[in-house]
PDB file of C-alpha atoms in Angstrom:
ATOM      1  CA  MET Z   6       0.000   0.000   0.000  1.00  0.00           C
ATOM      2  CA  LEU Z   7       1.316   3.433  -0.917  1.00  0.00           C
ATOM      3  CA  ARG Z   8       1.393   5.969   1.918  1.00  0.00           C
ATOM      4  CA  TRP Z   9       2.209   9.619   1.516  1.00  0.00           C
ATOM      5  CA  ASN Z  10       4.379  11.208   4.145  1.00  0.00           C
ATOM      6  CA  PRO Z  11       3.706  14.953   4.493  1.00  0.00           C
ATOM      7  CA  ALA Z  12       7.190  15.422   5.920  1.00  0.00           C
ATOM      8  CA  SER Z  13       8.814  14.294   2.637  1.00  0.00           C
ATOM      9  CA  LYS Z  14       7.791  17.572   0.949  1.00  0.00           C
ATOM     10  CA  ARG Z  15       6.876  15.664  -2.191  1.00  0.00           C
ATOM     11  CA  SER Z  16       3.346  15.591  -3.505  1.00  0.00           C
ATOM     12  CA  GLN Z  17       1.456  12.370  -4.076  1.00  0.00           C
ATOM     13  CA  ARG Z  18       1.547  13.031  -7.816  1.00  0.00           C
ATOM     14  CA  GLU Z  19       5.370  13.148  -7.799  1.00  0.00           C
ATOM     15  CA  ILE Z  20       5.495   9.886  -5.898  1.00  0.00           C
ATOM     16  CA  ILE Z  21       3.063   8.156  -8.277  1.00  0.00           C
ATOM     17  CA  ASP Z  22       4.821   9.464 -11.401  1.00  0.00           C
ATOM     18  CA  GLY Z  23       8.257   8.421 -10.177  1.00  0.00           C
ATOM     19  CA  ASP Z  24       9.980   5.105  -9.615  1.00  0.00           C
ATOM     20  CA  GLU Z  25       8.621   4.827  -6.115  1.00  0.00           C
ATOM     21  CA  LEU Z  26       5.352   3.502  -7.535  1.00  0.00           C
ATOM     22  CA  ASP Z  27       7.114   0.430  -8.939  1.00  0.00           C
ATOM     23  CA  ASP Z  28       8.952  -0.059  -5.663  1.00  0.00           C
ATOM     24  CA  ALA Z  29       5.697   0.216  -3.754  1.00  0.00           C
ATOM     25  CA  ARG Z  30       3.986  -2.357  -6.018  1.00  0.00           C
ATOM     26  CA  SER Z  31       6.808  -4.842  -5.712  1.00  0.00           C
ATOM     27  CA  ALA Z  32       6.915  -4.318  -1.961  1.00  0.00           C
ATOM     28  CA  SER Z  33       3.175  -4.942  -1.649  1.00  0.00           C
ATOM     29  CA  ILE Z  34       3.486  -8.180  -3.651  1.00  0.00           C
ATOM     30  CA  GLY Z  35       6.344  -9.305  -1.452  1.00  0.00           C
ATOM     31  CA  ASP Z  36       4.361  -8.374   1.675  1.00  0.00           C
ATOM     32  CA  GLU Z  37       1.538 -10.680   0.694  1.00  0.00           C
ATOM     33  CA  ASN Z  38       3.978 -13.591   0.432  1.00  0.00           C
ATOM     34  CA  GLU Z  39       5.703 -12.943   3.744  1.00  0.00           C
ATOM     35  CA  GLU Z  40       3.656 -13.892   6.766  1.00  0.00           C
ATOM     36  CA  GLY Z  41       5.890 -12.331   9.413  1.00  0.00           C
ATOM     37  CA  PHE Z  42       5.804  -8.781   8.043  1.00  0.00           C
ATOM     38  CA  GLU Z  43       3.774  -6.262  10.018  1.00  0.00           C
ATOM     39  CA  GLU Z  44       3.404  -2.597   9.252  1.00  0.00           C
ATOM     40  CA  GLU Z  45       4.939  -0.270  11.734  1.00  0.00           C
ATOM     41  CA  GLU Z  46       2.259   2.051  13.004  1.00  0.00           C
ATOM     42  CA  GLU Z  47       3.002   5.047  15.104  1.00  0.00           C
ATOM     43  CA  GLU Z  48       1.264   4.938  18.424  1.00  0.00           C
ATOM     44  CA  VAL Z  49      -0.989   7.929  18.850  1.00  0.00           C
ATOM     45  CA  GLN Z  50      -0.783   9.267  22.371  1.00  0.00           C
ATOM     46  CA  PRO Z  51      -4.003  10.797  23.635  1.00  0.00           C
ATOM     47  CA  GLU Z  52      -3.931  14.417  24.661  1.00  0.00           C
ATOM     48  CA  THR Z  53      -4.233  15.005  28.352  1.00  0.00           C
ATOM     49  CA  GLY Z  54      -5.691  18.124  29.887  1.00  0.00           C
ATOM     50  CA  PRO Z  55      -6.861  19.195  33.278  1.00  0.00           C
ATOM     51  CA  PRO Z  56      -9.354  16.901  34.947  1.00  0.00           C
ATOM     52  CA  LEU Z  57     -13.010  17.694  34.358  1.00  0.00           C
ATOM     53  CA  LEU Z  58     -13.891  17.910  38.035  1.00  0.00           C
ATOM     54  CA  THR Z  59     -11.575  19.382  40.657  1.00  0.00           C
ATOM     55  CA  PRO Z  60     -12.201  20.368  44.273  1.00  0.00           C
ATOM     56  CA  ILE Z  61     -13.334  23.976  44.734  1.00  0.00           C
ATOM     57  CA  SER Z  62     -10.682  24.397  47.407  1.00  0.00           C
ATOM     58  CA  GLU Z  63      -8.067  24.378  44.607  1.00  0.00           C
ATOM     59  CA  ASP Z  64      -9.611  27.384  42.809  1.00  0.00           C
ATOM     60  CA  ALA Z  65      -7.727  30.684  43.020  1.00  0.00           C
ATOM     61  CA  GLU Z  66      -9.001  33.211  45.559  1.00  0.00           C
ATOM     62  CA  LEU Z  67     -10.108  36.703  44.562  1.00  0.00           C
ATOM     63  CA  SER Z  68      -8.477  38.273  47.609  1.00  0.00           C
ATOM     64  CA  PRO Z  69      -7.226  37.073  50.993  1.00  0.00           C
ATOM     65  CA  THR Z  70     -10.657  37.765  52.493  1.00  0.00           C
ATOM     66  CA  LEU Z  71     -12.817  36.529  49.580  1.00  0.00           C
ATOM     67  CA  SER Z  72     -12.745  32.944  48.341  1.00  0.00           C
ATOM     68  CA  ALA Z  73     -13.723  31.881  44.840  1.00  0.00           C
ATOM     69  CA  TRP Z  74     -17.009  30.355  46.042  1.00  0.00           C
ATOM     70  CA  SER Z  75     -19.718  31.248  48.559  1.00  0.00           C
ATOM     71  CA  THR Z  76     -21.993  28.674  50.182  1.00  0.00           C
ATOM     72  CA  ARG Z  77     -25.368  28.971  51.892  1.00  0.00           C
ATOM     73  CA  LEU Z  78     -28.591  27.096  52.553  1.00  0.00           C
ATOM     74  CA  THR Z  79     -31.907  27.939  50.926  1.00  0.00           C
ATOM     75  CA  SER Z  80     -33.745  27.739  54.267  1.00  0.00           C
ATOM     76  CA  ARG Z  81     -32.555  27.620  57.858  1.00  0.00           C
ATOM     77  CA  ARG Z  82     -36.038  27.047  59.282  1.00  0.00           C
ATOM     78  CA  VAL Z  83     -36.787  23.634  57.779  1.00  0.00           C
ATOM     79  CA  LEU Z  84     -33.394  21.965  57.347  1.00  0.00           C
ATOM     80  CA  GLN Z  85     -35.020  18.757  56.155  1.00  0.00           C
ATOM     81  CA  TYR Z  86     -35.986  20.432  52.860  1.00  0.00           C
ATOM     82  CA  ALA Z  87     -33.133  22.930  52.588  1.00  0.00           C
ATOM     83  CA  LEU Z  88     -30.902  22.857  49.538  1.00  0.00           C
ATOM     84  CA  ALA Z  89     -27.208  23.742  49.461  1.00  0.00           C
ATOM     85  CA  VAL Z  90     -26.363  26.659  47.172  1.00  0.00           C
ATOM     86  CA  VAL Z  91     -22.816  27.285  45.979  1.00  0.00           C
ATOM     87  CA  SER Z  92     -22.308  30.537  44.054  1.00  0.00           C
ATOM     88  CA  SER Z  93     -19.214  31.647  42.179  1.00  0.00           C
ATOM     89  CA  ASN Z  94     -17.553  34.908  43.186  1.00  0.00           C
ATOM     90  CA  ILE Z  95     -15.428  34.914  40.026  1.00  0.00           C
ATOM     91  CA  TRP Z  96     -18.363  34.459  37.623  1.00  0.00           C
ATOM     92  CA  PRO Z  97     -21.353  36.285  39.135  1.00  0.00           C
ATOM     93  CA  GLY Z  98     -24.478  34.403  38.128  1.00  0.00           C
ATOM     94  CA  ALA Z  99     -22.984  30.880  38.285  1.00  0.00           C
ATOM     95  CA  TYR Z 100     -24.803  28.731  40.848  1.00  0.00           C
ATOM     96  CA  THR Z 101     -24.891  25.082  41.833  1.00  0.00           C
ATOM     97  CA  ILE Z 102     -27.870  23.837  43.828  1.00  0.00           C
ATOM     98  CA  GLY Z 103     -27.658  20.424  45.427  1.00  0.00           C
ATOM     99  CA  SER Z 104     -29.392  18.043  47.763  1.00  0.00           C
ATOM    100  CA  GLY Z 105     -27.723  14.764  48.700  1.00  0.00           C
ATOM    101  CA  ARG Z 106     -26.105  13.254  45.619  1.00  0.00           C
ATOM    102  CA  PHE Z 107     -28.167  15.300  43.154  1.00  0.00           C
ATOM    103  CA  PHE Z 108     -27.170  18.735  41.910  1.00  0.00           C
ATOM    104  CA  GLU Z 109     -27.898  21.194  39.114  1.00  0.00           C
ATOM    105  CA  ASN Z 110     -25.741  23.941  37.635  1.00  0.00           C
ATOM    106  CA  ILE Z 111     -27.131  27.181  36.240  1.00  0.00           C
ATOM    107  CA  TYR Z 112     -25.596  30.375  34.900  1.00  0.00           C
ATOM    108  CA  ILE Z 113     -27.566  33.594  34.575  1.00  0.00           C
ATOM    109  CA  GLY Z 114     -25.298  36.468  33.621  1.00  0.00           C
ATOM    110  CA  TRP Z 115     -23.564  38.609  31.023  1.00  0.00           C
ATOM    111  CA  ALA Z 116     -20.432  36.432  30.552  1.00  0.00           C
ATOM    112  CA  GLN Z 117     -18.325  38.948  32.452  1.00  0.00           C
ATOM    113  CA  LYS Z 118     -15.927  37.979  35.212  1.00  0.00           C
ATOM    114  CA  PHE Z 119     -15.952  39.758  38.552  1.00  0.00           C
ATOM    115  CA  LEU Z 120     -14.276  43.157  38.340  1.00  0.00           C
ATOM    116  CA  ALA Z 121     -12.916  44.723  41.525  1.00  0.00           C
ATOM    117  CA  ASP Z 122     -13.271  48.168  39.950  1.00  0.00           C
ATOM    118  CA  SER Z 123     -16.867  48.045  38.828  1.00  0.00           C
ATOM    119  CA  PHE Z 124     -17.844  49.931  35.700  1.00  0.00           C
ATOM    120  CA  SER Z 125     -20.435  52.674  35.906  1.00  0.00           C
ATOM    121  CA  PRO Z 126     -21.530  54.306  32.666  1.00  0.00           C
ATOM    122  CA  ILE Z 127     -21.679  58.100  32.478  1.00  0.00           C
ATOM    123  CA  PRO Z 128     -25.192  59.292  33.337  1.00  0.00           C
ATOM    124  CA  LEU Z 129     -27.172  60.813  30.504  1.00  0.00           C
ATOM    125  CA  GLN Z 130     -27.648  64.557  30.316  1.00  0.00           C
ATOM    126  CA  PRO Z 131     -31.099  65.876  31.162  1.00  0.00           C
ATOM    127  CA  ALA Z 132     -33.479  66.210  28.233  1.00  0.00           C
ATOM    128  CA  GLU Z 133     -33.292  69.617  26.613  1.00  0.00           C
ATOM    129  CA  SER Z 134     -36.355  71.770  26.233  1.00  0.00           C
ATOM    130  CA  GLU Z 135     -37.623  72.337  22.711  1.00  0.00           C
ATOM    131  CA  PHE Z 136     -37.680  76.125  23.022  1.00  0.00           C
ATOM    132  CA  PRO Z 137     -37.481  78.635  25.878  1.00  0.00           C
ATOM    133  CA  SER Z 138     -40.778  79.547  27.444  1.00  0.00           C
ATOM    134  CA  GLY Z 139     -41.601  83.239  27.810  1.00  0.00           C
ATOM    135  CA  PRO Z 140     -44.212  85.846  26.962  1.00  0.00           C
ATOM    136  CA  GLU Z 141     -43.250  85.897  23.277  1.00  0.00           C
ATOM    137  CA  VAL Z 142     -44.153  82.212  22.830  1.00  0.00           C
ATOM    138  CA  THR Z 143     -46.990  81.920  25.333  1.00  0.00           C
ATOM    139  CA  GLU Z 144     -50.393  81.696  23.706  1.00  0.00           C
ATOM    140  CA  VAL Z 145     -52.883  84.436  24.624  1.00  0.00           C
ATOM    141  CA  GLU Z 146     -56.433  85.149  23.553  1.00  0.00           C
ATOM    142  CA  ASP Z 147     -56.881  87.216  20.398  1.00  0.00           C
ATOM    143  CA  PRO Z 148     -57.930  90.822  21.063  1.00  0.00           C
ATOM    144  CA  THR Z 149     -61.383  91.993  20.101  1.00  0.00           C
ATOM    145  CA  PRO Z 150     -61.635  94.489  17.207  1.00  0.00           C
ATOM    146  CA  GLU Z 151     -62.220  97.353  19.720  1.00  0.00           C
ATOM    147  CA  GLU Z 152     -59.071  96.406  21.723  1.00  0.00           C
ATOM    148  CA  GLU Z 153     -57.063  96.142  18.517  1.00  0.00           C
ATOM    149  CA  ALA Z 154     -58.238  99.608  17.349  1.00  0.00           C
ATOM    150  CA  ALA Z 155     -57.318 101.112  20.749  1.00  0.00           C
ATOM    151  CA  TRP Z 156     -53.866  99.485  20.576  1.00  0.00           C
ATOM    152  CA  ARG Z 157     -53.257 100.874  17.058  1.00  0.00           C
ATOM    153  CA  ALA Z 158     -54.297 104.343  18.200  1.00  0.00           C
ATOM    154  CA  ALA Z 159     -51.881 104.133  21.143  1.00  0.00           C
ATOM    155  CA  GLN Z 160     -49.071 103.017  18.806  1.00  0.00           C
ATOM    156  CA  ALA Z 161     -49.777 105.872  16.383  1.00  0.00           C
ATOM    157  CA  GLU Z 162     -49.761 108.398  19.249  1.00  0.00           C
ATOM    158  CA  ALA Z 163     -46.472 106.999  20.563  1.00  0.00           C
ATOM    159  CA  GLU Z 164     -44.935 107.274  17.090  1.00  0.00           C
ATOM    160  CA  SER Z 165     -46.125 110.854  16.669  1.00  0.00           C
ATOM    161  CA  ARG Z 166     -44.600 111.796  20.043  1.00  0.00           C
ATOM    162  CA  ALA Z 167     -41.339 110.129  19.080  1.00  0.00           C
ATOM    163  CA  ASN Z 168     -41.335 111.972  15.729  1.00  0.00           C
ATOM    164  CA  GLY Z 169     -42.156 115.267  17.488  1.00  0.00           C
ATOM    165  CA  LYS Z 170     -39.189 114.931  19.855  1.00  0.00           C
ATOM    166  CA  SER Z 171     -36.828 114.058  17.035  1.00  0.00           C
ATOM    167  CA  GLU Z 172     -37.959 117.159  15.048  1.00  0.00           C
ATOM    168  CA  GLU Z 173     -37.295 119.383  18.075  1.00  0.00           C
ATOM    169  CA  GLU Z 174     -33.838 117.858  18.468  1.00  0.00           C
ATOM    170  CA  ASP Z 175     -33.150 118.428  14.784  1.00  0.00           C
ATOM    171  CA  GLU Z 176     -34.154 122.121  15.066  1.00  0.00           C
ATOM    172  CA  ASP Z 177     -31.888 122.580  18.108  1.00  0.00           C
ATOM    173  CA  GLY Z 178     -29.057 120.792  16.327  1.00  0.00           C
ATOM    174  CA  ASP Z 179     -29.446 123.005  13.204  1.00  0.00           C
ATOM    175  CA  GLU Z 180     -29.079 126.231  15.213  1.00  0.00           C
ATOM    176  CA  GLU Z 181     -25.908 124.951  16.875  1.00  0.00           C
ATOM    177  CA  ASP Z 182     -24.466 123.916  13.509  1.00  0.00           C
ATOM    178  CA  GLU Z 183     -25.105 127.392  12.059  1.00  0.00           C
ATOM    179  CA  GLU Z 184     -23.372 129.062  15.023  1.00  0.00           C
ATOM    180  CA  ALA Z 185     -20.384 126.738  14.662  1.00  0.00           C
ATOM    181  CA  GLU Z 186     -20.087 127.563  10.951  1.00  0.00           C
ATOM    182  CA  GLU Z 187     -20.180 131.320  11.607  1.00  0.00           C
ATOM    183  CA  GLY Z 188     -17.436 130.914  14.221  1.00  0.00           C
ATOM    184  CA  GLU Z 189     -15.199 129.184  11.749  1.00  0.00           C
ATOM    185  CA  GLU Z 190     -15.605 131.874   9.116  1.00  0.00           C
ATOM    186  CA  ASP Z 191     -14.466 134.606  11.490  1.00  0.00           C
TER     187      ASP Z 191
END
C-alpha cells in the first residue's frame, strides 16, 4: 500500500509518477507472500488536559478575604428540605444547587468575570427643552376688534410723540451747527 508522508515535501503526484510507484507495487506483492511482516504504526498518544472535576478548594481566591465560592442554605427554618447553594464569586451568576447526591448547575449572567473596579456608565444629560418659554411664545387670547383699534391708536400716538421729539432735536441741532459755521468763518 502506498502511503504519503507529508514530511517528505513531495506531492502524491510526484510519488506516483516516479519510480517509487514500482517499488511500492513490488513491496506490496512481497508483503503478501511474507507472513511475518507487520506494518509499523506510530502509536498515537491521547492528549491530556486538566481533569473535568476538581475540588473547589483548589480554585484561586479573589483576595485574601474573599474565596472563589460562597456557600449557603436555601432555608434555615426547615433543614429537612433545605438545599445547598454554591455561588461563584469569580463568575457572578454561576450557581450550583444540590441536595444529597443530586445537583444542578445554572448560569444567569452577562459572561463577564468579577471586576474589583466596577464599571459605571456616564449618566445621561437631562433632556433639553424644545424652546425657551416666555411671553413671546406663550399663547394668549386674540384681542377683540375694539381692543385692537385702541392698541393701534396708542401706537400711532407713541410714534407721533417720538417723531415730534426728534424734530425738536433736529431744530436745536441746526441752530448749533449754524453758530459753529459762523465761528469758523471769522
